[in-house]
Amino acid sequence: METLERDLKNMREYFKSGKTKEESWRESQLKGLRRFLMERQGDIFKALMQDLGKHQVESFRDEIGTLVKSLNLALKCLKDWMSSKKAQLPSIALLSSAQIVSEPLGLVLIISSWNLPFGLSLEPLIGAIAAGNTAVLKPSELSPTCSSLLASGLLTYLDNKAIKVIEGGPEESEKLLQQRWDKIFFTGSARVGRIVMSAAVKHLTPVTLELGGKCPAVLDSLSSSWDLEVAVKRIIVGKYGTCSGQARIAIDYVIVERSNCSKVVELMKMWIKKMFGDNPKHSKSIARIVNKQHLFRLKNLLTDKKVQKSVVCGGSVDEENLFVEPTILVNPPLDATIMTDEVFGPLLPIITVEKIEDSIEFISCRPKPLALYVFTKNQTLQKRMISETSSGSVVFNDAILQYAADSLPFGGVGESGFGMYHGKFSFDTFSHQKAIVRRSFFTDFWYRYPPWKPHKFQLLEVSYNLDYLGLVLAVLGLKRPSKRHLFP
Ligand code: NAD
């Protein structure tokens, strides 16, 4: 941290040298990152177990596997992403050509969160490298083993003149935010997102904010028992099986029809038991709460007097082992903190409505979530959910799946953030799309120059309108009865 300003100056110089713009450099760094994930896989598993009690299968699914897949895609598509793209020009620009060139932004800052310590740090870094930037990564201090593995790992596998990891918490983060950056990519809470945005204002730095919010799941009264059971299993894993609900795209609460509620609760209880055993505290398949502060935050949500009688399953908290039991609550009051704040843990409120269509109003009058999950085969309901609600993504009949799709933009809207990444969207997020136009000297139309006269207006009008015959007639001083006018 003491040498921060000098280090950043050197990184800017390195960027200016053009090294990071070379395709071979980008490729070598992406391969370095992939080697880090493969060769240090065992250490990554251990670090995730140490900081979050995450099982290897979950760690591979959400972090290593997803990242290697993203790296393979970036390596495969790098040449194409870097290549300039032809663009059309209007007829007024006769004898011209145009291109869009993606250029790197320069020196970028990535601040990440603790719940997917590798995924949320390296997924944006892949985009920053592929786009040819120099980058500083600041992982979260709340997953310290993962943070220090990232710092030592990236030091060994990547070009340290261009990529650095700076460890620390809010203090270090604030120092970083005082510097000038060409882009800040932030993953975390809306509270800190606001701090990041106000720091970015000083240098008009572009920002991507990956925030959270309450992601609802709507469960329709599915007529087939197979479908209902599959839906319930997917909800259970989309909540408790995703870092024990400590994920911004984990299901926050479920909406069901009142008449269906008790059946759903019974099925949920059955599947919690099947997935995590009679005593989930001994299960290795459910992650632990990241620290005592978050554990007490969750405990407070549960011990809220207004909420206690809503608990129908689970509810125990083991402070020593940082464990909160998978818990279901039915109809906690809507003004209780569990229903106003993001839960970010293994507590699942179920809210009942008379008709499943009522869920649309429930969702649309609350802050826009990062993800909306709807379990239904009803095509009309699906269409209404898409058109009458707003969220970062909508998934029908599953949860979390969108995170693994490189072909889809991942990002929020409204309170859940702005900007997007994953796949080519990551490359674009860290690039400037530069417009290039090349014009020939061969033709030069006199009517584009002042002094302005009425017939020059006519000539301009026909040339904007792609009316070549009109243009010829206008040049000859003849007026053509025009069918196609710019201002009809
Ligand atoms: P957080 O906002 O507390 O911390 C995120 C990062 O900001 C960390 O690196 C932290 O060190 C840094 N930070 C903390 N205080 C700071 C300050 N005052 N100034 C500058 N930097 C500061 O969030 P968190 O606890 O890591 O994560 C929980 C929240 O993040 C939840 O709301 C969750 O929904 C959201 N989240 C969103 C995504 C997403 O992809 N959209 C992913 C993970 C978490």
JSON list of N, CA and C in Angstrom, two decimals, residues 306-374:
[
{"chain": "A", "resi": 306, "resn": "LYS", "atom": "N", "xyz": [-41.55, -10.51, 15.86]},
{"chain": "A", "resi": 306, "resn": "LYS", "atom": "CA", "xyz": [-42.61, -10.56, 14.84]},
{"chain": "A", "resi": 306, "resn": "LYS", "atom": "C", "xyz": [-42.48, -11.79, 13.94]},
{"chain": "A", "resi": 307, "resn": "VAL", "atom": "N", "xyz": [-41.26, -12.34, 13.92]},
{"chain": "A", "resi": 307, "resn": "VAL", "atom": "CA", "xyz": [-40.94, -13.37, 12.94]},
{"chain": "A", "resi": 307, "resn": "VAL", "atom": "C", "xyz": [-41.00, -14.78, 13.54]},
{"chain": "A", "resi": 308, "resn": "GLN", "atom": "N", "xyz": [-40.66, -14.87, 14.85]},
{"chain": "A", "resi": 308, "resn": "GLN", "atom": "CA", "xyz": [-40.47, -16.18, 15.50]},
{"chain": "A", "resi": 308, "resn": "GLN", "atom": "C", "xyz": [-41.58, -17.20, 15.18]},
{"chain": "A", "resi": 309, "resn": "LYS", "atom": "N", "xyz": [-42.84, -16.74, 15.25]},
{"chain": "A", "resi": 309, "resn": "LYS", "atom": "CA", "xyz": [-43.92, -17.74, 15.08]},
{"chain": "A", "resi": 309, "resn": "LYS", "atom": "C", "xyz": [-44.10, -18.17, 13.62]},
{"chain": "A", "resi": 310, "resn": "SER", "atom": "N", "xyz": [-43.37, -17.57, 12.70]},
{"chain": "A", "resi": 310, "resn": "SER", "atom": "CA", "xyz": [-43.47, -17.98, 11.29]},
{"chain": "A", "resi": 310, "resn": "SER", "atom": "C", "xyz": [-42.56, -19.17, 10.96]},
{"chain": "A", "resi": 311, "resn": "VAL", "atom": "N", "xyz": [-41.64, -19.50, 11.90]},
{"chain": "A", "resi": 311, "resn": "VAL", "atom": "CA", "xyz": [-40.68, -20.58, 11.60]},
{"chain": "A", "resi": 311, "resn": "VAL", "atom": "C", "xyz": [-41.40, -21.93, 11.60]},
{"chain": "A", "resi": 312, "resn": "VAL", "atom": "N", "xyz": [-41.31, -22.66, 10.48]},
{"chain": "A", "resi": 312, "resn": "VAL", "atom": "CA", "xyz": [-41.96, -23.97, 10.42]},
{"chain": "A", "resi": 312, "resn": "VAL", "atom": "C", "xyz": [-40.95, -25.11, 10.25]},
{"chain": "A", "resi": 313, "resn": "CYS", "atom": "N", "xyz": [-39.69, -24.74, 10.04]},
{"chain": "A", "resi": 313, "resn": "CYS", "atom": "CA", "xyz": [-38.65, -25.78, 9.87]},
{"chain": "A", "resi": 313, "resn": "CYS", "atom": "C", "xyz": [-37.31, -25.15, 10.23]},
{"chain": "A", "resi": 314, "resn": "GLY", "atom": "N", "xyz": [-36.47, -25.89, 10.95]},
{"chain": "A", "resi": 314, "resn": "GLY", "atom": "CA", "xyz": [-35.13, -25.40, 11.29]},
{"chain": "A", "resi": 314, "resn": "GLY", "atom": "C", "xyz": [-35.19, -24.32, 12.34]},
{"chain": "A", "resi": 315, "resn": "GLY", "atom": "N", "xyz": [-34.28, -23.36, 12.21]},
{"chain": "A", "resi": 315, "resn": "GLY", "atom": "CA", "xyz": [-34.29, -22.21, 13.12]},
{"chain": "A", "resi": 315, "resn": "GLY", "atom": "C", "xyz": [-33.16, -22.21, 14.13]},
{"chain": "A", "resi": 316, "resn": "SER", "atom": "N", "xyz": [-32.34, -23.31, 14.17]},
{"chain": "A", "resi": 316, "resn": "SER", "atom": "CA", "xyz": [-31.28, -23.31, 15.18]},
{"chain": "A", "resi": 316, "resn": "SER", "atom": "C", "xyz": [-30.01, -22.66, 14.64]},
{"chain": "A", "resi": 317, "resn": "VAL", "atom": "N", "xyz": [-29.25, -22.10, 15.58]},
{"chain": "A", "resi": 317, "resn": "VAL", "atom": "CA", "xyz": [-28.02, -21.38, 15.22]},
{"chain": "A", "resi": 317, "resn": "VAL", "atom": "C", "xyz": [-26.90, -21.89, 16.12]},
{"chain": "A", "resi": 318, "resn": "ASP", "atom": "N", "xyz": [-25.78, -22.31, 15.51]},
{"chain": "A", "resi": 318, "resn": "ASP", "atom": "CA", "xyz": [-24.65, -22.77, 16.29]},
{"chain": "A", "resi": 318, "resn": "ASP", "atom": "C", "xyz": [-23.51, -21.76, 16.09]},
{"chain": "A", "resi": 319, "resn": "GLU", "atom": "N", "xyz": [-23.36, -20.90, 17.11]},
{"chain": "A", "resi": 319, "resn": "GLU", "atom": "CA", "xyz": [-22.39, -19.80, 16.98]},
{"chain": "A", "resi": 319, "resn": "GLU", "atom": "C", "xyz": [-20.97, -20.33, 16.85]},
{"chain": "A", "resi": 320, "resn": "GLU", "atom": "N", "xyz": [-20.67, -21.37, 17.65]},
{"chain": "A", "resi": 320, "resn": "GLU", "atom": "CA", "xyz": [-19.31, -21.91, 17.68]},
{"chain": "A", "resi": 320, "resn": "GLU", "atom": "C", "xyz": [-18.85, -22.37, 16.29]},
{"chain": "A", "resi": 321, "resn": "ASN", "atom": "N", "xyz": [-19.78, -23.08, 15.61]},
{"chain": "A", "resi": 321, "resn": "ASN", "atom": "CA", "xyz": [-19.43, -23.67, 14.30]},
{"chain": "A", "resi": 321, "resn": "ASN", "atom": "C", "xyz": [-19.92, -22.84, 13.12]},
{"chain": "A", "resi": 322, "resn": "LEU", "atom": "N", "xyz": [-20.30, -21.62, 13.38]},
{"chain": "A", "resi": 322, "resn": "LEU", "atom": "CA", "xyz": [-20.77, -20.70, 12.33]},
{"chain": "A", "resi": 322, "resn": "LEU", "atom": "C", "xyz": [-21.82, -21.36, 11.45]},
{"chain": "A", "resi": 323, "resn": "PHE", "atom": "N", "xyz": [-22.77, -22.01, 12.12]},
{"chain": "A", "resi": 323, "resn": "PHE", "atom": "CA", "xyz": [-23.77, -22.75, 11.36]},
{"chain": "A", "resi": 323, "resn": "PHE", "atom": "C", "xyz": [-25.18, -22.23, 11.64]},
{"chain": "A", "resi": 324, "resn": "VAL", "atom": "N", "xyz": [-25.92, -22.03, 10.57]},
{"chain": "A", "resi": 324, "resn": "VAL", "atom": "CA", "xyz": [-27.35, -21.70, 10.70]},
{"chain": "A", "resi": 324, "resn": "VAL", "atom": "C", "xyz": [-28.10, -22.79, 9.95]},
{"chain": "A", "resi": 325, "resn": "GLU", "atom": "N", "xyz": [-29.05, -23.38, 10.64]},
{"chain": "A", "resi": 325, "resn": "GLU", "atom": "CA", "xyz": [-29.80, -24.50, 10.06]},
{"chain": "A", "resi": 325, "resn": "GLU", "atom": "C", "xyz": [-30.66, -24.03, 8.88]},
{"chain": "A", "resi": 326, "resn": "PRO", "atom": "N", "xyz": [-30.81, -24.87, 7.84]},
{"chain": "A", "resi": 326, "resn": "PRO", "atom": "CA", "xyz": [-31.75, -24.51, 6.78]},
{"chain": "A", "resi": 326, "resn": "PRO", "atom": "C", "xyz": [-33.13, -24.28, 7.40]},
{"chain": "A", "resi": 327, "resn": "THR", "atom": "N", "xyz": [-33.65, -23.08, 7.19]},
{"chain": "A", "resi": 327, "resn": "THR", "atom": "CA", "xyz": [-34.86, -22.67, 7.90]},
{"chain": "A", "resi": 327, "resn": "THR", "atom": "C", "xyz": [-35.94, -22.22, 6.92]},
{"chain": "A", "resi": 328, "resn": "ILE", "atom": "N", "xyz": [-37.17, -22.60, 7.22]},
{"chain": "A", "resi": 328, "resn": "ILE", "atom": "CA", "xyz": [-38.31, -22.14, 6.40]},
{"chain": "A", "resi": 328, "resn": "ILE", "atom": "C", "xyz": [-39.24, -21.34, 7.30]},
{"chain": "A", "resi": 329, "resn": "LEU", "atom": "N", "xyz": [-39.71, -20.24, 6.80]},
{"chain": "A", "resi": 329, "resn": "LEU", "atom": "CA", "xyz": [-40.67, -19.41, 7.53]},
{"chain": "A", "resi": 329, "resn": "LEU", "atom": "C", "xyz": [-41.88, -19.18, 6.63]},
{"chain": "A", "resi": 330, "resn": "VAL", "atom": "N", "xyz": [-43.05, -19.28, 7.18]},
{"chain": "A", "resi": 330, "resn": "VAL", "atom": "CA", "xyz": [-44.25, -19.02, 6.37]},
{"chain": "A", "resi": 330, "resn": "VAL", "atom": "C", "xyz": [-44.87, -17.69, 6.79]},
{"chain": "A", "resi": 331, "resn": "ASN", "atom": "N", "xyz": [-45.02, -16.84, 5.80]},
{"chain": "A", "resi": 331, "resn": "ASN", "atom": "CA", "xyz": [-45.64, -15.52, 5.97]},
{"chain": "A", "resi": 331, "resn": "ASN", "atom": "C", "xyz": [-45.11, -14.70, 7.14]},
{"chain": "A", "resi": 332, "resn": "PRO", "atom": "N", "xyz": [-43.79, -14.48, 7.20]},
{"chain": "A", "resi": 332, "resn": "PRO", "atom": "CA", "xyz": [-43.31, -13.50, 8.18]},
{"chain": "A", "resi": 332, "resn": "PRO", "atom": "C", "xyz": [-43.88, -12.13, 7.80]},
{"chain": "A", "resi": 333, "resn": "PRO", "atom": "N", "xyz": [-44.10, -11.23, 8.76]},
{"chain": "A", "resi": 333, "resn": "PRO", "atom": "CA", "xyz": [-44.69, -9.93, 8.40]},
{"chain": "A", "resi": 333, "resn": "PRO", "atom": "C", "xyz": [-43.83, -9.22, 7.33]},
{"chain": "A", "resi": 334, "resn": "LEU", "atom": "N", "xyz": [-44.50, -8.57, 6.42]},
{"chain": "A", "resi": 334, "resn": "LEU", "atom": "CA", "xyz": [-43.77, -7.96, 5.29]},
{"chain": "A", "resi": 334, "resn": "LEU", "atom": "C", "xyz": [-42.93, -6.77, 5.72]},
{"chain": "A", "resi": 335, "resn": "ASP", "atom": "N", "xyz": [-43.23, -6.22, 6.92]},
{"chain": "A", "resi": 335, "resn": "ASP", "atom": "CA", "xyz": [-42.39, -5.10, 7.37]},
{"chain": "A", "resi": 335, "resn": "ASP", "atom": "C", "xyz": [-41.25, -5.57, 8.28]},
{"chain": "A", "resi": 336, "resn": "ALA", "atom": "N", "xyz": [-41.12, -6.89, 8.50]},
{"chain": "A", "resi": 336, "resn": "ALA", "atom": "CA", "xyz": [-40.00, -7.41, 9.30]},
{"chain": "A", "resi": 336, "resn": "ALA", "atom": "C", "xyz": [-38.73, -7.33, 8.44]},
{"chain": "A", "resi": 337, "resn": "THR", "atom": "N", "xyz": [-37.57, -7.20, 9.11]},
{"chain": "A", "resi": 337, "resn": "THR", "atom": "CA", "xyz": [-36.30, -7.02, 8.38]},
{"chain": "A", "resi": 337, "resn": "THR", "atom": "C", "xyz": [-36.05, -8.17, 7.41]},
{"chain": "A", "resi": 338, "resn": "ILE", "atom": "N", "xyz": [-36.49, -9.37, 7.79]},
{"chain": "A", "resi": 338, "resn": "ILE", "atom": "CA", "xyz": [-36.25, -10.52, 6.91]},
{"chain": "A", "resi": 338, "resn": "ILE", "atom": "C", "xyz": [-36.95, -10.32, 5.55]},
{"chain": "A", "resi": 339, "resn": "MET", "atom": "N", "xyz": [-37.99, -9.50, 5.52]},
{"chain": "A", "resi": 339, "resn": "MET", "atom": "CA", "xyz": [-38.68, -9.26, 4.25]},
{"chain": "A", "resi": 339, "resn": "MET", "atom": "C", "xyz": [-38.35, -7.90, 3.63]},
{"chain": "A", "resi": 340, "resn": "THR", "atom": "N", "xyz": [-37.63, -7.06, 4.36]},
{"chain": "A", "resi": 340, "resn": "THR", "atom": "CA", "xyz": [-37.27, -5.76, 3.76]},
{"chain": "A", "resi": 340, "resn": "THR", "atom": "C", "xyz": [-35.82, -5.77, 3.30]},
{"chain": "A", "resi": 341, "resn": "ASP", "atom": "N", "xyz": [-34.94, -6.56, 4.00]},
{"chain": "A", "resi": 341, "resn": "ASP", "atom": "CA", "xyz": [-33.52, -6.59, 3.63]},
{"chain": "A", "resi": 341, "resn": "ASP", "atom": "C", "xyz": [-33.19, -7.91, 2.94]},
{"chain": "A", "resi": 342, "resn": "GLU", "atom": "N", "xyz": [-32.07, -7.90, 2.20]},
{"chain": "A", "resi": 342, "resn": "GLU", "atom": "CA", "xyz": [-31.60, -9.13, 1.57]},
{"chain": "A", "resi": 342, "resn": "GLU", "atom": "C", "xyz": [-31.23, -10.13, 2.68]},
{"chain": "A", "resi": 343, "resn": "VAL", "atom": "N", "xyz": [-31.69, -11.39, 2.56]},
{"chain": "A", "resi": 343, "resn": "VAL", "atom": "CA", "xyz": [-31.45, -12.36, 3.63]},
{"chain": "A", "resi": 343, "resn": "VAL", "atom": "C", "xyz": [-29.97, -12.80, 3.65]},
{"chain": "A", "resi": 344, "resn": "PHE", "atom": "N", "xyz": [-29.43, -13.17, 2.52]},
{"chain": "A", "resi": 344, "resn": "PHE", "atom": "CA", "xyz": [-28.03, -13.58, 2.38]},
{"chain": "A", "resi": 344, "resn": "PHE", "atom": "C", "xyz": [-27.64, -14.66, 3.39]},
{"chain": "A", "resi": 345, "resn": "GLY", "atom": "N", "xyz": [-28.43, -15.71, 3.44]},
{"chain": "A", "resi": 345, "resn": "GLY", "atom": "CA", "xyz": [-28.17, -16.80, 4.38]},
{"chain": "A", "resi": 345, "resn": "GLY", "atom": "C", "xyz": [-29.27, -17.84, 4.21]},
{"chain": "A", "resi": 346, "resn": "PRO", "atom": "N", "xyz": [-29.21, -18.95, 5.03]},
{"chain": "A", "resi": 346, "resn": "PRO", "atom": "CA", "xyz": [-30.11, -20.09, 4.79]},
{"chain": "A", "resi": 346, "resn": "PRO", "atom": "C", "xyz": [-31.50, -19.96, 5.41]},
{"chain": "A", "resi": 347, "resn": "LEU", "atom": "N", "xyz": [-32.08, -18.77, 5.40]},
{"chain": "A", "resi": 347, "resn": "LEU", "atom": "CA", "xyz": [-33.44, -18.58, 5.90]},
{"chain": "A", "resi": 347, "resn": "LEU", "atom": "C", "xyz": [-34.35, -18.32, 4.71]},
{"chain": "A", "resi": 348, "resn": "LEU", "atom": "N", "xyz": [-35.39, -19.13, 4.58]},
{"chain": "A", "resi": 348, "resn": "LEU", "atom": "CA", "xyz": [-36.24, -19.02, 3.38]},
{"chain": "A", "resi": 348, "resn": "LEU", "atom": "C", "xyz": [-37.68, -18.66, 3.75]},
{"chain": "A", "resi": 349, "resn": "PRO", "atom": "N", "xyz": [-38.05, -17.39, 3.59]},
{"chain": "A", "resi": 349, "resn": "PRO", "atom": "CA", "xyz": [-39.46, -17.03, 3.82]},
{"chain": "A", "resi": 349, "resn": "PRO", "atom": "C", "xyz": [-40.32, -17.51, 2.65]},
{"chain": "A", "resi": 350, "resn": "ILE", "atom": "N", "xyz": [-41.51, -18.00, 3.00]},
{"chain": "A", "resi": 350, "resn": "ILE", "atom": "CA", "xyz": [-42.50, -18.34, 1.97]},
{"chain": "A", "resi": 350, "resn": "ILE", "atom": "C", "xyz": [-43.67, -17.36, 2.15]},
{"chain": "A", "resi": 351, "resn": "ILE", "atom": "N", "xyz": [-44.03, -16.71, 1.08]},
{"chain": "A", "resi": 351, "resn": "ILE", "atom": "CA", "xyz": [-45.12, -15.74, 1.12]},
{"chain": "A", "resi": 351, "resn": "ILE", "atom": "C", "xyz": [-46.28, -16.33, 0.32]},
{"chain": "A", "resi": 352, "resn": "THR", "atom": "N", "xyz": [-47.46, -16.31, 0.91]},
{"chain": "A", "resi": 352, "resn": "THR", "atom": "CA", "xyz": [-48.60, -16.88, 0.18]},
{"chain": "A", "resi": 352, "resn": "THR", "atom": "C", "xyz": [-49.44, -15.78, -0.46]},
{"chain": "A", "resi": 353, "resn": "VAL", "atom": "N", "xyz": [-49.98, -16.13, -1.63]},
{"chain": "A", "resi": 353, "resn": "VAL", "atom": "CA", "xyz": [-50.91, -15.23, -2.33]},
{"chain": "A", "resi": 353, "resn": "VAL", "atom": "C", "xyz": [-52.14, -16.07, -2.70]},
{"chain": "A", "resi": 354, "resn": "GLU", "atom": "N", "xyz": [-53.23, -15.37, -2.99]},
{"chain": "A", "resi": 354, "resn": "GLU", "atom": "CA", "xyz": [-54.45, -16.11, -3.36]},
{"chain": "A", "resi": 354, "resn": "GLU", "atom": "C", "xyz": [-54.27, -16.78, -4.72]},
{"chain": "A", "resi": 355, "resn": "LYS", "atom": "N", "xyz": [-53.89, -15.96, -5.71]},
{"chain": "A", "resi": 355, "resn": "LYS", "atom": "CA", "xyz": [-53.66, -16.49, -7.06]},
{"chain": "A", "resi": 355, "resn": "LYS", "atom": "C", "xyz": [-52.21, -16.21, -7.41]},
{"chain": "A", "resi": 356, "resn": "ILE", "atom": "N", "xyz": [-51.58, -17.13, -8.13]},
{"chain": "A", "resi": 356, "resn": "ILE", "atom": "CA", "xyz": [-50.15, -16.97, -8.42]},
{"chain": "A", "resi": 356, "resn": "ILE", "atom": "C", "xyz": [-49.89, -15.69, -9.22]},
{"chain": "A", "resi": 357, "resn": "GLU", "atom": "N", "xyz": [-50.87, -15.24, -9.99]},
{"chain": "A", "resi": 357, "resn": "GLU", "atom": "CA", "xyz": [-50.73, -13.99, -10.76]},
{"chain": "A", "resi": 357, "resn": "GLU", "atom": "C", "xyz": [-50.50, -12.79, -9.84]},
{"chain": "A", "resi": 358, "resn": "ASP", "atom": "N", "xyz": [-50.97, -12.90, -8.57]},
{"chain": "A", "resi": 358, "resn": "ASP", "atom": "CA", "xyz": [-50.78, -11.78, -7.63]},
{"chain": "A", "resi": 358, "resn": "ASP", "atom": "C", "xyz": [-49.29, -11.53, -7.35]},
{"chain": "A", "resi": 359, "resn": "SER", "atom": "N", "xyz": [-48.47, -12.56, -7.62]},
{"chain": "A", "resi": 359, "resn": "SER", "atom": "CA", "xyz": [-47.03, -12.40, -7.36]},
{"chain": "A", "resi": 359, "resn": "SER", "atom": "C", "xyz": [-46.43, -11.30, -8.24]},
{"chain": "A", "resi": 360, "resn": "ILE", "atom": "N", "xyz": [-47.04, -11.05, -9.39]},
{"chain": "A", "resi": 360, "resn": "ILE", "atom": "CA", "xyz": [-46.50, -10.04, -10.31]},
{"chain": "A", "resi": 360, "resn": "ILE", "atom": "C", "xyz": [-46.53, -8.67, -9.63]},
{"chain": "A", "resi": 361, "resn": "GLU", "atom": "N", "xyz": [-47.65, -8.35, -9.02]},
{"chain": "A", "resi": 361, "resn": "GLU", "atom": "CA", "xyz": [-47.78, -7.07, -8.32]},
{"chain": "A", "resi": 361, "resn": "GLU", "atom": "C", "xyz": [-46.82, -7.03, -7.13]},
{"chain": "A", "resi": 362, "resn": "PHE", "atom": "N", "xyz": [-46.72, -8.15, -6.41]},
{"chain": "A", "resi": 362, "resn": "PHE", "atom": "CA", "xyz": [-45.85, -8.22, -5.23]},
{"chain": "A", "resi": 362, "resn": "PHE", "atom": "C", "xyz": [-44.40, -7.89, -5.62]},
{"chain": "A", "resi": 363, "resn": "ILE", "atom": "N", "xyz": [-43.96, -8.47, -6.75]},
{"chain": "A", "resi": 363, "resn": "ILE", "atom": "CA", "xyz": [-42.57, -8.29, -7.17]},
{"chain": "A", "resi": 363, "resn": "ILE", "atom": "C", "xyz": [-42.36, -6.90, -7.78]},
{"chain": "A", "resi": 364, "resn": "SER", "atom": "N", "xyz": [-43.32, -6.48, -8.59]},
{"chain": "A", "resi": 364, "resn": "SER", "atom": "CA", "xyz": [-43.06, -5.25, -9.34]},
{"chain": "A", "resi": 364, "resn": "SER", "atom": "C", "xyz": [-43.15, -4.00, -8.48]},
{"chain": "A", "resi": 365, "resn": "CYS", "atom": "N", "xyz": [-43.74, -4.10, -7.27]},
{"chain": "A", "resi": 365, "resn": "CYS", "atom": "CA", "xyz": [-43.75, -2.89, -6.45]},
{"chain": "A", "resi": 365, "resn": "CYS", "atom": "C", "xyz": [-42.60, -2.89, -5.44]},
{"chain": "A", "resi": 366, "resn": "ARG", "atom": "N", "xyz": [-41.63, -3.79, -5.63]},
{"chain": "A", "resi": 366, "resn": "ARG", "atom": "CA", "xyz": [-40.44, -3.80, -4.78]},
{"chain": "A", "resi": 366, "resn": "ARG", "atom": "C", "xyz": [-39.18, -3.50, -5.62]},
{"chain": "A", "resi": 367, "resn": "PRO", "atom": "N", "xyz": [-38.01, -3.22, -4.98]},
{"chain": "A", "resi": 367, "resn": "PRO", "atom": "CA", "xyz": [-36.81, -2.92, -5.79]},
{"chain": "A", "resi": 367, "resn": "PRO", "atom": "C", "xyz": [-36.50, -4.05, -6.79]},
{"chain": "A", "resi": 368, "resn": "LYS", "atom": "N", "xyz": [-36.00, -3.65, -7.95]},
{"chain": "A", "resi": 368, "resn": "LYS", "atom": "CA", "xyz": [-35.75, -4.63, -9.02]},
{"chain": "A", "resi": 368, "resn": "LYS", "atom": "C", "xyz": [-34.67, -5.63, -8.61]},
{"chain": "A", "resi": 369, "resn": "PRO", "atom": "N", "xyz": [-34.98, -6.92, -8.60]},
{"chain": "A", "resi": 369, "resn": "PRO", "atom": "CA", "xyz": [-33.99, -7.91, -8.15]},
{"chain": "A", "resi": 369, "resn": "PRO", "atom": "C", "xyz": [-32.95, -8.26, -9.23]},
{"chain": "A", "resi": 370, "resn": "LEU", "atom": "N", "xyz": [-31.86, -8.87, -8.78]},
{"chain": "A", "resi": 370, "resn": "LEU", "atom": "CA", "xyz": [-30.82, -9.33, -9.72]},
{"chain": "A", "resi": 370, "resn": "LEU", "atom": "C", "xyz": [-31.34, -10.50, -10.55]},
{"chain": "A", "resi": 371, "resn": "ALA", "atom": "N", "xyz": [-32.16, -11.35, -9.91]},
{"chain": "A", "resi": 371, "resn": "ALA", "atom": "CA", "xyz": [-32.70, -12.50, -10.64]},
{"chain": "A", "resi": 371, "resn": "ALA", "atom": "C", "xyz": [-34.11, -12.80, -10.17]},
{"chain": "A", "resi": 372, "resn": "LEU", "atom": "N", "xyz": [-34.91, -13.30, -11.09]},
{"chain": "A", "resi": 372, "resn": "LEU", "atom": "CA", "xyz": [-36.27, -13.74, -10.76]},
{"chain": "A", "resi": 372, "resn": "LEU", "atom": "C", "xyz": [-36.42, -15.17, -11.28]},
{"chain": "A", "resi": 373, "resn": "TYR", "atom": "N", "xyz": [-36.87, -16.07, -10.41]},
{"chain": "A", "resi": 373, "resn": "TYR", "atom": "CA", "xyz": [-37.07, -17.47, -10.79]},
{"chain": "A", "resi": 373, "resn": "TYR", "atom": "C", "xyz": [-38.56, -17.78, -10.76]},
{"chain": "A", "resi": 374, "resn": "VAL", "atom": "N", "xyz": [-39.04, -18.35, -11.85]},
{"chain": "A", "resi": 374, "resn": "VAL", "atom": "CA", "xyz": [-40.48, -18.65, -11.90]},
{"chain": "A", "resi": 374, "resn": "VAL", "atom": "C", "xyz": [-40.65, -20.10, -12.33]}
]
